[in-house]
């Protein structure tokens, strides 16, 4: 009976999380909480099944797949993970540096080792002079707490006025760059890169943890704000004049209703070519994948992986993109 109950619960979680996460407060708590807790029954049930009823191992195996995949978000795209670097690739890194908690020297060493073409930083905290000194030869842009490092010329920078976002208590940093690429890379001559840092769910989660269902109203207000900010960002992406790449701290995992409404039309680099859970935001007990690199039409995601701890509560996300000619 316990195996059956767990199996049904896993199905409900796998189906319900993307339908109700960021819509119904209990599902939001699961969405942003330690989802590894859903795997704990396996620790008890599998040994019991081995001793008492081996036929129960089959439904437990299916349940384990449901827990690891749809619930915990484990990615296993074997066709992309082992790809080698090819001509025409563009390497992008995105990293929330948590103001000045990120170590600039560690970031420099990481960038030197991985040789990206573009780096988008959120909660940057460093001045353009500091970044220019740390990364000589790079184009550096600092706008609204968002920073860009580019190996190629930056032709235009457009940053959204956040006055209306601040009035509503939000963050909503949106910066769009036009970048000129060399003509011999097999890529478009110009691309649009959008650097995002959207509102966090933190206040809603804290209200629910401290006041349970009595915090539901604050949850709903937070969801409305985050949905609105995400829609604003989507408008800026849709208005991009060139092939687009979106990178940054979205403050939402891919299972979020808000994410699926605004961003599912773009290719998520880690979902397509990453290996593992890919948690970019770390706490003492668990992690969540809320930082993303998204590729618009014309781009193919070749590889994606996480970087090491650089002093922030986030880790860098690296993605290799390749331009595919459209007929």
mmCIF file of C-alpha atoms in Angstrom:
data_model
loop_
_atom_site.group_PDB
_atom_site.id
_atom_site.type_symbol
_atom_site.label_atom_id
_atom_site.label_comp_id
_atom_site.label_asym_id
_atom_site.label_seq_id
_atom_site.Cartn_x
_atom_site.Cartn_y
_atom_site.Cartn_z
ATOM 1 C CA UNK A 1 0.000 0.000 0.000
ATOM 2 C CA UNK A 2 2.803 2.425 0.861
ATOM 3 C CA UNK A 3 4.418 1.826 -2.538
ATOM 4 C CA UNK A 4 1.126 2.515 -4.296
ATOM 5 C CA UNK A 5 0.505 5.704 -2.321
ATOM 6 C CA UNK A 6 4.022 6.932 -3.083
ATOM 7 C CA UNK A 7 3.632 6.067 -6.766
ATOM 8 C CA UNK A 8 0.349 7.998 -7.022
ATOM 9 C CA UNK A 9 1.856 10.933 -5.107
ATOM 10 C CA UNK A 10 4.813 11.022 -7.514
ATOM 11 C CA UNK A 11 2.451 11.127 -10.505
ATOM 12 C CA UNK A 12 0.488 13.918 -8.853
ATOM 13 C CA UNK A 13 3.689 15.840 -8.189
ATOM 14 C CA UNK A 14 5.052 15.375 -11.697
ATOM 15 C CA UNK A 15 1.770 16.572 -13.234
ATOM 16 C CA UNK A 16 0.843 19.176 -10.651
ATOM 17 C CA UNK A 17 4.145 21.022 -10.223
ATOM 18 C CA UNK A 18 4.227 22.617 -13.701
ATOM 19 C CA UNK A 19 0.473 23.258 -13.585
ATOM 20 C CA UNK A 20 0.302 24.842 -10.131
ATOM 21 C CA UNK A 21 3.800 26.111 -9.301
ATOM 22 C CA UNK A 22 3.611 29.935 -9.038
ATOM 23 C CA UNK A 23 -0.171 29.645 -9.125
ATOM 24 C CA UNK A 24 -1.190 27.853 -5.904
ATOM 25 C CA UNK A 25 0.841 28.544 -2.771
ATOM 26 C CA UNK A 26 1.487 24.923 -1.630
ATOM 27 C CA UNK A 27 2.847 24.100 -5.089
ATOM 28 C CA UNK A 28 5.019 27.234 -5.032
ATOM 29 C CA UNK A 29 6.579 26.075 -1.774
ATOM 30 C CA UNK A 30 7.489 22.785 -3.450
ATOM 31 C CA UNK A 31 8.673 24.586 -6.581
ATOM 32 C CA UNK A 32 11.222 26.684 -4.673
ATOM 33 C CA UNK A 33 11.863 24.248 -1.819
ATOM 34 C CA UNK A 34 14.109 21.223 -1.260
ATOM 35 C CA UNK A 35 12.592 18.849 -3.781
ATOM 36 C CA UNK A 36 15.089 16.150 -2.831
ATOM 37 C CA UNK A 37 12.826 15.461 0.151
ATOM 38 C CA UNK A 38 10.433 13.741 -2.277
ATOM 39 C CA UNK A 39 13.093 11.055 -2.819
ATOM 40 C CA UNK A 40 13.442 10.140 0.861
ATOM 41 C CA UNK A 41 10.693 7.460 0.844
ATOM 42 C CA UNK A 42 12.844 5.493 -1.609
ATOM 43 C CA UNK A 43 15.483 5.108 1.102
ATOM 44 C CA UNK A 44 12.950 3.221 3.218
ATOM 45 C CA UNK A 45 10.786 1.484 0.619
ATOM 46 C CA UNK A 46 13.501 0.019 -1.618
ATOM 47 C CA UNK A 47 15.228 -2.024 1.149
ATOM 48 C CA UNK A 48 11.839 -3.216 2.397
ATOM 49 C CA UNK A 49 10.845 -4.273 -1.117
ATOM 50 C CA UNK A 50 14.105 -6.177 -1.542
ATOM 51 C CA UNK A 51 13.359 -8.207 1.587
ATOM 52 C CA UNK A 52 9.566 -8.482 1.592
ATOM 53 C CA UNK A 53 8.178 -8.078 -1.942
ATOM 54 C CA UNK A 54 10.522 -7.815 -4.900
ATOM 55 C CA UNK A 55 7.631 -7.175 -7.305
ATOM 56 C CA UNK A 56 7.294 -3.742 -5.692
ATOM 57 C CA UNK A 57 10.670 -2.781 -7.144
ATOM 58 C CA UNK A 58 9.142 -2.151 -10.594
ATOM 59 C CA UNK A 59 6.703 0.594 -9.491
ATOM 60 C CA UNK A 60 9.431 1.989 -7.235
ATOM 61 C CA UNK A 61 11.752 2.241 -10.237
ATOM 62 C CA UNK A 62 9.106 4.152 -12.183
ATOM 63 C CA UNK A 63 8.509 6.364 -9.158
ATOM 64 C CA UNK A 64 12.241 7.070 -8.888
ATOM 65 C CA UNK A 65 12.278 8.207 -12.515
ATOM 66 C CA UNK A 66 9.314 10.516 -11.878
ATOM 67 C CA UNK A 67 10.959 11.978 -8.793
ATOM 68 C CA UNK A 68 14.359 12.481 -10.430
ATOM 69 C CA UNK A 69 13.023 13.860 -13.718
ATOM 70 C CA UNK A 70 9.770 15.841 -13.643
ATOM 71 C CA UNK A 71 9.917 16.658 -9.912
ATOM 72 C CA UNK A 72 13.601 17.283 -9.186
ATOM 73 C CA UNK A 73 14.420 18.426 -12.709
ATOM 74 C CA UNK A 74 17.272 16.064 -13.557
ATOM 75 C CA UNK A 75 18.390 16.504 -17.175
ATOM 76 C CA UNK A 76 20.073 13.762 -19.211
ATOM 77 C CA UNK A 77 20.522 14.962 -22.822
ATOM 78 C CA UNK A 78 23.219 12.510 -23.872
ATOM 79 C CA UNK A 79 23.183 13.655 -27.482
ATOM 80 C CA UNK A 80 24.508 17.104 -26.538
ATOM 81 C CA UNK A 81 26.566 16.648 -23.382
ATOM 82 C CA UNK A 82 29.578 15.108 -25.106
ATOM 83 C CA UNK A 83 29.685 17.436 -28.097
ATOM 84 C CA UNK A 84 33.015 19.047 -28.849
ATOM 85 C CA UNK A 85 33.517 22.712 -29.613
ATOM 86 C CA UNK A 86 32.870 23.468 -33.280
ATOM 87 C CA UNK A 87 33.360 26.425 -35.581
ATOM 88 C CA UNK A 88 30.755 29.138 -35.335
ATOM 89 C CA UNK A 89 30.050 28.594 -31.651
ATOM 90 C CA UNK A 90 29.363 31.440 -29.281
ATOM 91 C CA UNK A 91 30.130 30.813 -25.602
ATOM 92 C CA UNK A 92 27.954 32.681 -23.112
ATOM 93 C CA UNK A 93 28.317 32.873 -19.330
ATOM 94 C CA UNK A 94 25.692 34.287 -16.994
ATOM 95 C CA UNK A 95 26.350 34.847 -13.290
ATOM 96 C CA UNK A 96 24.605 36.624 -10.415
ATOM 97 C CA UNK A 97 27.594 37.995 -8.514
ATOM 98 C CA UNK A 98 25.484 39.012 -5.480
ATOM 99 C CA UNK A 99 26.808 42.569 -5.443
ATOM 100 C CA UNK A 100 30.417 42.455 -4.225
ATOM 101 C CA UNK A 101 30.186 39.035 -2.604
ATOM 102 C CA UNK A 102 31.450 37.508 -5.817
ATOM 103 C CA UNK A 103 35.239 37.433 -5.969
ATOM 104 C CA UNK A 104 36.463 39.393 -8.983
ATOM 105 C CA UNK A 105 39.786 37.547 -9.057
ATOM 106 C CA UNK A 106 37.986 34.185 -9.022
ATOM 107 C CA UNK A 107 35.662 35.368 -11.793
ATOM 108 C CA UNK A 108 38.654 36.478 -13.859
ATOM 109 C CA UNK A 109 40.351 33.104 -13.429
ATOM 110 C CA UNK A 110 37.135 31.295 -14.381
ATOM 111 C CA UNK A 111 36.690 33.416 -17.488
ATOM 112 C CA UNK A 112 40.334 32.974 -18.480
ATOM 113 C CA UNK A 113 39.930 29.202 -18.170
ATOM 114 C CA UNK A 114 36.655 28.953 -20.128
ATOM 115 C CA UNK A 115 37.248 31.644 -22.803
ATOM 116 C CA UNK A 116 33.679 32.920 -23.264
ATOM 117 C CA UNK A 117 32.654 35.439 -25.878
ATOM 118 C CA UNK A 118 29.962 37.108 -23.769
ATOM 119 C CA UNK A 119 29.447 37.379 -20.007
ATOM 120 C CA UNK A 120 26.266 38.760 -18.459
ATOM 121 C CA UNK A 121 26.402 39.660 -14.756
ATOM 122 C CA UNK A 122 23.546 40.476 -12.411
ATOM 123 C CA UNK A 123 23.888 42.267 -9.063
ATOM 124 C CA UNK A 124 27.236 43.172 -10.513
ATOM 125 C CA UNK A 125 28.504 45.636 -7.889
ATOM 126 C CA UNK A 126 31.712 46.479 -9.758
ATOM 127 C CA UNK A 127 32.329 49.691 -11.653
ATOM 128 C CA UNK A 128 33.235 49.832 -15.311
ATOM 129 C CA UNK A 129 36.751 50.893 -14.273
ATOM 130 C CA UNK A 130 37.162 47.849 -12.028
ATOM 131 C CA UNK A 131 35.904 45.507 -14.718
ATOM 132 C CA UNK A 132 37.979 47.221 -17.401
ATOM 133 C CA UNK A 133 41.113 46.780 -15.319
ATOM 134 C CA UNK A 134 40.304 43.116 -14.573
ATOM 135 C CA UNK A 135 39.401 42.306 -18.190
ATOM 136 C CA UNK A 136 41.644 44.313 -20.530
ATOM 137 C CA UNK A 137 40.641 44.070 -24.153
ATOM 138 C CA UNK A 138 36.979 43.386 -23.340
ATOM 139 C CA UNK A 139 34.070 45.692 -24.067
ATOM 140 C CA UNK A 140 32.513 46.546 -20.679
ATOM 141 C CA UNK A 141 29.030 47.955 -20.058
ATOM 142 C CA UNK A 142 27.495 48.686 -16.647
ATOM 143 C CA UNK A 143 23.792 49.599 -16.476
ATOM 144 C CA UNK A 144 21.318 49.357 -13.585
ATOM 145 C CA UNK A 145 23.365 46.809 -11.666
ATOM 146 C CA UNK A 146 23.704 44.663 -14.799
ATOM 147 C CA UNK A 147 27.103 44.233 -16.420
ATOM 148 C CA UNK A 148 28.194 42.920 -19.786
ATOM 149 C CA UNK A 149 31.630 41.741 -20.860
ATOM 150 C CA UNK A 150 31.949 41.249 -24.601
ATOM 151 C CA UNK A 151 34.812 40.168 -26.817
ATOM 152 C CA UNK A 152 33.056 41.952 -29.666
ATOM 153 C CA UNK A 153 31.989 45.576 -30.221
ATOM 154 C CA UNK A 154 28.819 46.675 -28.429
ATOM 155 C CA UNK A 155 26.917 48.927 -30.831
ATOM 156 C CA UNK A 156 23.882 49.888 -28.759
ATOM 157 C CA UNK A 157 22.672 49.611 -25.158
ATOM 158 C CA UNK A 158 19.029 50.069 -24.137
ATOM 159 C CA UNK A 159 18.060 49.846 -20.456
ATOM 160 C CA UNK A 160 14.439 49.891 -19.366
ATOM 161 C CA UNK A 161 13.422 52.696 -17.007
ATOM 162 C CA UNK A 162 12.490 50.895 -13.786
ATOM 163 C CA UNK A 163 10.521 53.728 -12.154
ATOM 164 C CA UNK A 164 7.187 51.924 -12.551
ATOM 165 C CA UNK A 165 8.721 48.647 -11.348
ATOM 166 C CA UNK A 166 10.124 50.279 -8.211
ATOM 167 C CA UNK A 167 6.735 51.847 -7.441
ATOM 168 C CA UNK A 168 5.239 48.365 -7.364
ATOM 169 C CA UNK A 169 8.055 47.086 -5.145
ATOM 170 C CA UNK A 170 9.767 45.068 -7.856
ATOM 171 C CA UNK A 171 13.226 44.787 -9.382
ATOM 172 C CA UNK A 172 12.837 44.144 -13.088
ATOM 173 C CA UNK A 173 16.269 45.062 -14.455
ATOM 174 C CA UNK A 174 16.174 44.658 -18.244
ATOM 175 C CA UNK A 175 19.111 45.666 -20.461
ATOM 176 C CA UNK A 176 19.371 44.900 -24.173
ATOM 177 C CA UNK A 177 22.601 45.118 -26.168
ATOM 178 C CA UNK A 178 23.319 45.061 -29.875
ATOM 179 C CA UNK A 179 26.608 43.277 -30.487
ATOM 180 C CA UNK A 180 28.541 43.099 -33.745
ATOM 181 C CA UNK A 181 30.125 39.744 -34.509
ATOM 182 C CA UNK A 182 32.971 39.068 -36.942
ATOM 183 C CA UNK A 183 31.734 38.088 -40.379
ATOM 184 C CA UNK A 184 33.974 35.011 -40.519
ATOM 185 C CA UNK A 185 32.356 33.172 -37.566
ATOM 186 C CA UNK A 186 29.421 31.794 -39.509
ATOM 187 C CA UNK A 187 27.036 33.768 -37.296
ATOM 188 C CA UNK A 188 24.782 36.776 -37.888
ATOM 189 C CA UNK A 189 26.609 40.090 -38.262
ATOM 190 C CA UNK A 190 24.659 41.508 -35.335
ATOM 191 C CA UNK A 191 22.885 39.877 -32.429
ATOM 192 C CA UNK A 192 20.693 41.124 -29.584
ATOM 193 C CA UNK A 193 21.585 40.055 -26.044
ATOM 194 C CA UNK A 194 19.114 40.685 -23.224
ATOM 195 C CA UNK A 195 20.446 40.681 -19.653
ATOM 196 C CA UNK A 196 17.696 40.106 -17.056
ATOM 197 C CA UNK A 197 17.311 40.155 -13.297
ATOM 198 C CA UNK A 198 13.677 39.653 -12.321
ATOM 199 C CA UNK A 199 11.863 39.887 -8.993
ATOM 200 C CA UNK A 200 12.470 37.205 -6.372
ATOM 201 C CA UNK A 201 9.870 34.946 -4.753
ATOM 202 C CA UNK A 202 11.659 35.281 -1.390
ATOM 203 C CA UNK A 203 9.094 37.506 0.362
ATOM 204 C CA UNK A 204 6.219 35.239 -0.635
ATOM 205 C CA UNK A 205 8.010 32.095 0.548
ATOM 206 C CA UNK A 206 8.956 33.695 3.872
ATOM 207 C CA UNK A 207 5.345 34.805 4.422
ATOM 208 C CA UNK A 208 4.116 31.265 3.776
ATOM 209 C CA UNK A 209 6.763 29.673 6.001
ATOM 210 C CA UNK A 210 5.987 31.986 8.892
ATOM 211 C CA UNK A 211 2.207 32.254 8.534
ATOM 212 C CA UNK A 212 1.178 29.231 6.426
ATOM 213 C CA UNK A 213 -2.092 29.797 4.551
ATOM 214 C CA UNK A 214 -2.381 33.279 6.081
ATOM 215 C CA UNK A 215 0.461 34.321 3.801
ATOM 216 C CA UNK A 216 -1.456 33.291 0.671
ATOM 217 C CA UNK A 217 -2.427 36.884 -0.136
ATOM 218 C CA UNK A 218 1.220 37.972 -0.140
ATOM 219 C CA UNK A 219 2.024 34.972 -2.333
ATOM 220 C CA UNK A 220 -0.625 36.009 -4.847
ATOM 221 C CA UNK A 221 0.613 39.625 -4.877
ATOM 222 C CA UNK A 222 4.164 38.447 -5.468
ATOM 223 C CA UNK A 223 3.058 36.143 -8.290
ATOM 224 C CA UNK A 224 1.162 39.014 -9.957
ATOM 225 C CA UNK A 225 4.230 41.264 -9.731
ATOM 226 C CA UNK A 226 6.563 38.599 -11.098
ATOM 227 C CA UNK A 227 4.162 37.743 -13.919
ATOM 228 C CA UNK A 228 3.966 41.432 -14.872
ATOM 229 C CA UNK A 229 7.755 41.878 -14.791
ATOM 230 C CA UNK A 230 8.258 38.757 -16.854
ATOM 231 C CA UNK A 231 5.777 40.017 -19.443
ATOM 232 C CA UNK A 232 7.665 43.337 -19.653
ATOM 233 C CA UNK A 233 10.900 41.468 -20.212
ATOM 234 C CA UNK A 234 9.274 39.291 -22.858
ATOM 235 C CA UNK A 235 8.190 42.447 -24.716
ATOM 236 C CA UNK A 236 11.795 43.646 -24.775
ATOM 237 C CA UNK A 237 12.947 40.310 -26.095
ATOM 238 C CA UNK A 238 10.243 40.230 -28.771
ATOM 239 C CA UNK A 239 11.271 43.733 -29.869
ATOM 240 C CA UNK A 240 14.922 42.756 -30.312
ATOM 241 C CA UNK A 241 15.986 43.767 -33.842
ATOM 242 C CA UNK A 242 18.478 40.913 -34.294
ATOM 243 C CA UNK A 243 18.760 37.195 -33.473
ATOM 244 C CA UNK A 244 18.327 37.090 -29.728
ATOM 245 C CA UNK A 245 20.002 35.510 -26.717
ATOM 246 C CA UNK A 246 18.516 36.010 -23.250
ATOM 247 C CA UNK A 247 20.590 35.430 -20.126
ATOM 248 C CA UNK A 248 20.307 36.223 -16.463
ATOM 249 C CA UNK A 249 18.700 35.595 -13.102
ATOM 250 C CA UNK A 250 15.032 34.919 -13.840
ATOM 251 C CA UNK A 251 14.320 33.984 -10.209
ATOM 252 C CA UNK A 252 12.117 31.126 -11.395
ATOM 253 C CA UNK A 253 12.688 27.509 -12.429
ATOM 254 C CA UNK A 254 11.485 26.109 -15.731
ATOM 255 C CA UNK A 255 8.492 24.401 -14.067
ATOM 256 C CA UNK A 256 7.008 27.763 -13.043
ATOM 257 C CA UNK A 257 3.741 28.733 -14.707
ATOM 258 C CA UNK A 258 5.199 32.219 -15.195
ATOM 259 C CA UNK A 259 8.285 30.831 -16.911
ATOM 260 C CA UNK A 260 6.286 28.601 -19.235
ATOM 261 C CA UNK A 261 3.967 31.468 -20.176
ATOM 262 C CA UNK A 262 6.732 33.961 -21.013
ATOM 263 C CA UNK A 263 9.810 31.934 -21.936
ATOM 264 C CA UNK A 264 8.943 28.439 -23.160
ATOM 265 C CA UNK A 265 9.149 29.626 -26.789
ATOM 266 C CA UNK A 266 12.932 29.971 -26.391
ATOM 267 C CA UNK A 267 15.438 27.115 -26.119
ATOM 268 C CA UNK A 268 16.658 26.714 -22.546
ATOM 269 C CA UNK A 269 20.364 25.871 -22.745
ATOM 270 C CA UNK A 270 20.601 23.660 -19.675
ATOM 271 C CA UNK A 271 17.281 21.923 -20.309
ATOM 272 C CA UNK A 272 18.485 21.066 -23.805
ATOM 273 C CA UNK A 273 22.152 20.289 -23.249
ATOM 274 C CA UNK A 274 22.924 20.193 -19.528
ATOM 275 C CA UNK A 275 23.533 17.196 -17.286
ATOM 276 C CA UNK A 276 22.044 16.939 -13.800
ATOM 277 C CA UNK A 277 19.753 19.171 -11.786
ATOM 278 C CA UNK A 278 21.703 22.309 -12.653
ATOM 279 C CA UNK A 279 21.005 24.258 -9.473
ATOM 280 C CA UNK A 280 22.435 27.743 -9.997
ATOM 281 C CA UNK A 281 21.213 29.208 -6.681
ATOM 282 C CA UNK A 282 22.594 27.444 -3.609
ATOM 283 C CA UNK A 283 21.490 27.381 0.017
ATOM 284 C CA UNK A 284 22.847 25.299 2.872
ATOM 285 C CA UNK A 285 20.366 22.466 2.251
ATOM 286 C CA UNK A 286 19.343 22.615 -1.386
ATOM 287 C CA UNK A 287 19.659 24.384 -4.715
ATOM 288 C CA UNK A 288 17.341 25.707 -7.415
ATOM 289 C CA UNK A 289 17.846 26.323 -11.131
ATOM 290 C CA UNK A 290 16.678 29.915 -11.527
ATOM 291 C CA UNK A 291 19.441 31.342 -13.771
ATOM 292 C CA UNK A 292 19.091 30.615 -17.469
ATOM 293 C CA UNK A 293 20.573 31.124 -20.912
ATOM 294 C CA UNK A 294 17.839 31.101 -23.558
ATOM 295 C CA UNK A 295 18.401 30.947 -27.306
ATOM 296 C CA UNK A 296 16.033 32.401 -29.872
ATOM 297 C CA UNK A 297 15.269 31.189 -33.371
ATOM 298 C CA UNK A 298 18.325 30.338 -35.436
ATOM 299 C CA UNK A 299 20.491 29.174 -32.529
ATOM 300 C CA UNK A 300 21.327 25.604 -31.623
ATOM 301 C CA UNK A 301 22.417 24.800 -28.071
ATOM 302 C CA UNK A 302 25.499 22.590 -28.149
ATOM 303 C CA UNK A 303 26.499 22.300 -24.485
ATOM 304 C CA UNK A 304 25.671 23.760 -21.072
ATOM 305 C CA UNK A 305 27.263 23.302 -17.660
ATOM 306 C CA UNK A 306 27.738 24.975 -14.282
ATOM 307 C CA UNK A 307 30.834 26.692 -12.986
ATOM 308 C CA UNK A 308 32.301 26.565 -9.466
ATOM 309 C CA UNK A 309 31.644 28.645 -6.366
ATOM 310 C CA UNK A 310 32.969 32.166 -7.022
ATOM 311 C CA UNK A 311 31.886 33.718 -3.725
ATOM 312 C CA UNK A 312 28.226 34.368 -4.534
ATOM 313 C CA UNK A 313 25.172 32.335 -3.519
ATOM 314 C CA UNK A 314 24.811 31.630 -7.252
ATOM 315 C CA UNK A 315 27.195 29.759 -9.544
ATOM 316 C CA UNK A 316 27.921 30.632 -13.178
ATOM 317 C CA UNK A 317 26.059 28.973 -16.029
ATOM 318 C CA UNK A 318 27.993 28.389 -19.264
ATOM 319 C CA UNK A 319 26.366 27.671 -22.620
ATOM 320 C CA UNK A 320 27.771 27.024 -26.088
ATOM 321 C CA UNK A 321 25.451 28.183 -28.864
ATOM 322 C CA UNK A 322 25.868 27.674 -32.596
ATOM 323 C CA UNK A 323 24.138 29.524 -35.386
ATOM 324 C CA UNK A 324 22.188 27.343 -37.804
ATOM 325 C CA UNK A 325 21.469 28.719 -41.268
ATOM 326 C CA UNK A 326 17.736 28.998 -41.933
ATOM 327 C CA UNK A 327 16.537 28.131 -45.390
#
